[in-house]
C-alpha positions as a Python dict, from the first residue, in 0.01 Angstrom:
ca = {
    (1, 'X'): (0, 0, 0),
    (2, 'X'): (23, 346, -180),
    (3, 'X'): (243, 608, -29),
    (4, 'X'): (28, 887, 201),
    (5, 'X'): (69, 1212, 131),
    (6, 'X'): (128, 1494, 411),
    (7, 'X'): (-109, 1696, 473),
    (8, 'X'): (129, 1951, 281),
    (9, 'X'): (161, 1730, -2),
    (10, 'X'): (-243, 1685, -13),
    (11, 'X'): (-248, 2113, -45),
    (12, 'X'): (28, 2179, -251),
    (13, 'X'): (-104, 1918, -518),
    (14, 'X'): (-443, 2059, -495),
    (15, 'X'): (-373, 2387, -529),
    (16, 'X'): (-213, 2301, -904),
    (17, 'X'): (-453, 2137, -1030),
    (18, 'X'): (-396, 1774, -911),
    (19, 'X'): (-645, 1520, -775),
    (20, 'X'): (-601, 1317, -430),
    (21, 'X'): (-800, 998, -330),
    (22, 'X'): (-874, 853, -58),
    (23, 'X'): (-1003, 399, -26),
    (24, 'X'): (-1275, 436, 240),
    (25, 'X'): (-1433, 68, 236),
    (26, 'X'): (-1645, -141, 88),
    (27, 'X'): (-1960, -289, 237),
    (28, 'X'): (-2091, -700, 154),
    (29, 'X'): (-2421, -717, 42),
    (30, 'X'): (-2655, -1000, -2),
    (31, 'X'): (-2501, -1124, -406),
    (32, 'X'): (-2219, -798, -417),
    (33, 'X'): (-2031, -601, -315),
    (34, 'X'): (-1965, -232, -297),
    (35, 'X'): (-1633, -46, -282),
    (36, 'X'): (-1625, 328, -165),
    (37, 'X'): (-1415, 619, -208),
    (38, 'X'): (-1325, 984, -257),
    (39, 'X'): (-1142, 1187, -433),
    (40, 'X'): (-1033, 1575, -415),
    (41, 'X'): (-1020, 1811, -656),
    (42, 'X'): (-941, 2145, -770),
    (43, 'X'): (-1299, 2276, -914),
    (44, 'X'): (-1117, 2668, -1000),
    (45, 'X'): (-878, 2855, -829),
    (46, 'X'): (-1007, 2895, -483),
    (47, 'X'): (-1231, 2580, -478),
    (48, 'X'): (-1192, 2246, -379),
    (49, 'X'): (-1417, 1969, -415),
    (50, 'X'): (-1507, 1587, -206),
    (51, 'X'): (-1645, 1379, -423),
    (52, 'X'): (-1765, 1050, -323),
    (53, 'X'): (-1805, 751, -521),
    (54, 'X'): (-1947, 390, -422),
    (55, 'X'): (-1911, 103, -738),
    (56, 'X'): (-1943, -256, -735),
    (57, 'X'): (-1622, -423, -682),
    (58, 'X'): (-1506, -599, -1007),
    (59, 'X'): (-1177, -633, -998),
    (60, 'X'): (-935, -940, -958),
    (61, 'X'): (-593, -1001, -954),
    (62, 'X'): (-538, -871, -1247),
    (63, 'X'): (-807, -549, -1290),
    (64, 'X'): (-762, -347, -1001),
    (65, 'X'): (-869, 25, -1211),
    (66, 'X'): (-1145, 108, -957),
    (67, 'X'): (-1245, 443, -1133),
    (68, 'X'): (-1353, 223, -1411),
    (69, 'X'): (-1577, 12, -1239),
    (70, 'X'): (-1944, 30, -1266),
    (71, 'X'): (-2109, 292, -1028),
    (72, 'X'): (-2387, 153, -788),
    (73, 'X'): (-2569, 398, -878),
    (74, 'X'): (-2437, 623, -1177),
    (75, 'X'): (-2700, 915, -1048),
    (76, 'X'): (-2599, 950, -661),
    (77, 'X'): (-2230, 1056, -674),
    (78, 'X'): (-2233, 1332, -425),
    (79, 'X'): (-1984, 1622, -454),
    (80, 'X'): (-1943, 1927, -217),
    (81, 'X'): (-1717, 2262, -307),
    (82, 'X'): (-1521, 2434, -57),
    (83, 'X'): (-1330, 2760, -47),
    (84, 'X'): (-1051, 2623, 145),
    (85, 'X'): (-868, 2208, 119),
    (86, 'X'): (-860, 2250, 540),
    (87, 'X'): (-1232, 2272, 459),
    (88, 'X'): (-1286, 2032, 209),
    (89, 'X'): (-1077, 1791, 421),
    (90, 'X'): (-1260, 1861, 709),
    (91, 'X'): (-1590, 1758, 537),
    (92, 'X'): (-1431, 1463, 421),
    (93, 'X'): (-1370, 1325, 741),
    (94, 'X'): (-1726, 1441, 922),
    (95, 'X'): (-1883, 1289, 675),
    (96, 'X'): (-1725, 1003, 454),
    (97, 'X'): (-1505, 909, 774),
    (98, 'X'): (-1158, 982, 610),
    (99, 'X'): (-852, 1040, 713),
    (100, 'X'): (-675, 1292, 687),
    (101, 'X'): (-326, 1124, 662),
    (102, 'X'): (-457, 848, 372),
    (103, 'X'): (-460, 1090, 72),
    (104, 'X'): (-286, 930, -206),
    (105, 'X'): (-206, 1117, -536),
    (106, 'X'): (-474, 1104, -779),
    (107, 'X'): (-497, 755, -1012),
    (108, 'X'): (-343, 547, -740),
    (109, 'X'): (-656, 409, -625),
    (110, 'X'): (-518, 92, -771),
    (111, 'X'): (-271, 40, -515),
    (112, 'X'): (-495, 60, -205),
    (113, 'X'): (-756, -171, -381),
    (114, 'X'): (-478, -425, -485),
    (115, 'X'): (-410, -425, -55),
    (116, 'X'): (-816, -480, -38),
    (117, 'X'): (-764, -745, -290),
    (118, 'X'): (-520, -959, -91),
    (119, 'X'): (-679, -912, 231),
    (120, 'X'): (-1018, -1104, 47),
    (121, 'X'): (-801, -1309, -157),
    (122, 'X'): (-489, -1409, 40),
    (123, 'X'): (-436, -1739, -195),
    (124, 'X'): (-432, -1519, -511),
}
């Protein structure tokens, strides 16, 4: 499990320049599967952007670098731009069903995946 930032945290690292992410869930399809998630970002000084992502899930035990996997669709990631974080958050949760408590510091996706990863793989 990664460490959560406050919602403090989440600004103050936004507002210099820092990305936060956010695991949202994956979904079982027929012969895949697809893992979801978002990340926030600093687009200039007073915007902030959501961007979601959906990939297949590729990882193992050992692989767990979700930004690296292969989109679902390399086209459809959908992005939004805010003036404010309490807005892009906001819109985060409306839509994507965050939570506003499970922002992680940008590039520790790994961590919440490697949870994911044990849940669907608890002999591994």
């Amino acid at each position: 499990m990664a460490l959560y930032l406050s919602r403090l945290e989440l600004q103050a690292r936004l507002h210099i320049g820092k990305e936060a992410e956010q695991w949202i869930g994956y979904t079982n399809e027929d012969d895949y599967t697809v893992i979801k998630w978002i990340y926030l970002a600093q687009e200039d000084r007073h915007q902030y952007s959501v961007n979601y992502v959906e990939s297949f899930d590729e990882g193992d035990e050992h692989w767990q670098q979700v930004p690296e996997f292969s989109l679902l669709d390399p086209d459809a990631e959908e992005s939004a731009v805010f003036d404010s974080v309490e807005e892009a958050v906001n819109f985060a949760v409306h839509t994507y069903g965050a939570s506003p408590d499970r922002f992680i510091p940008g590039g520790m996706l790994a961590a919440e995946y490697a949870t994911y990863w044990q849940q669907k793989s608890p002999s591994v």
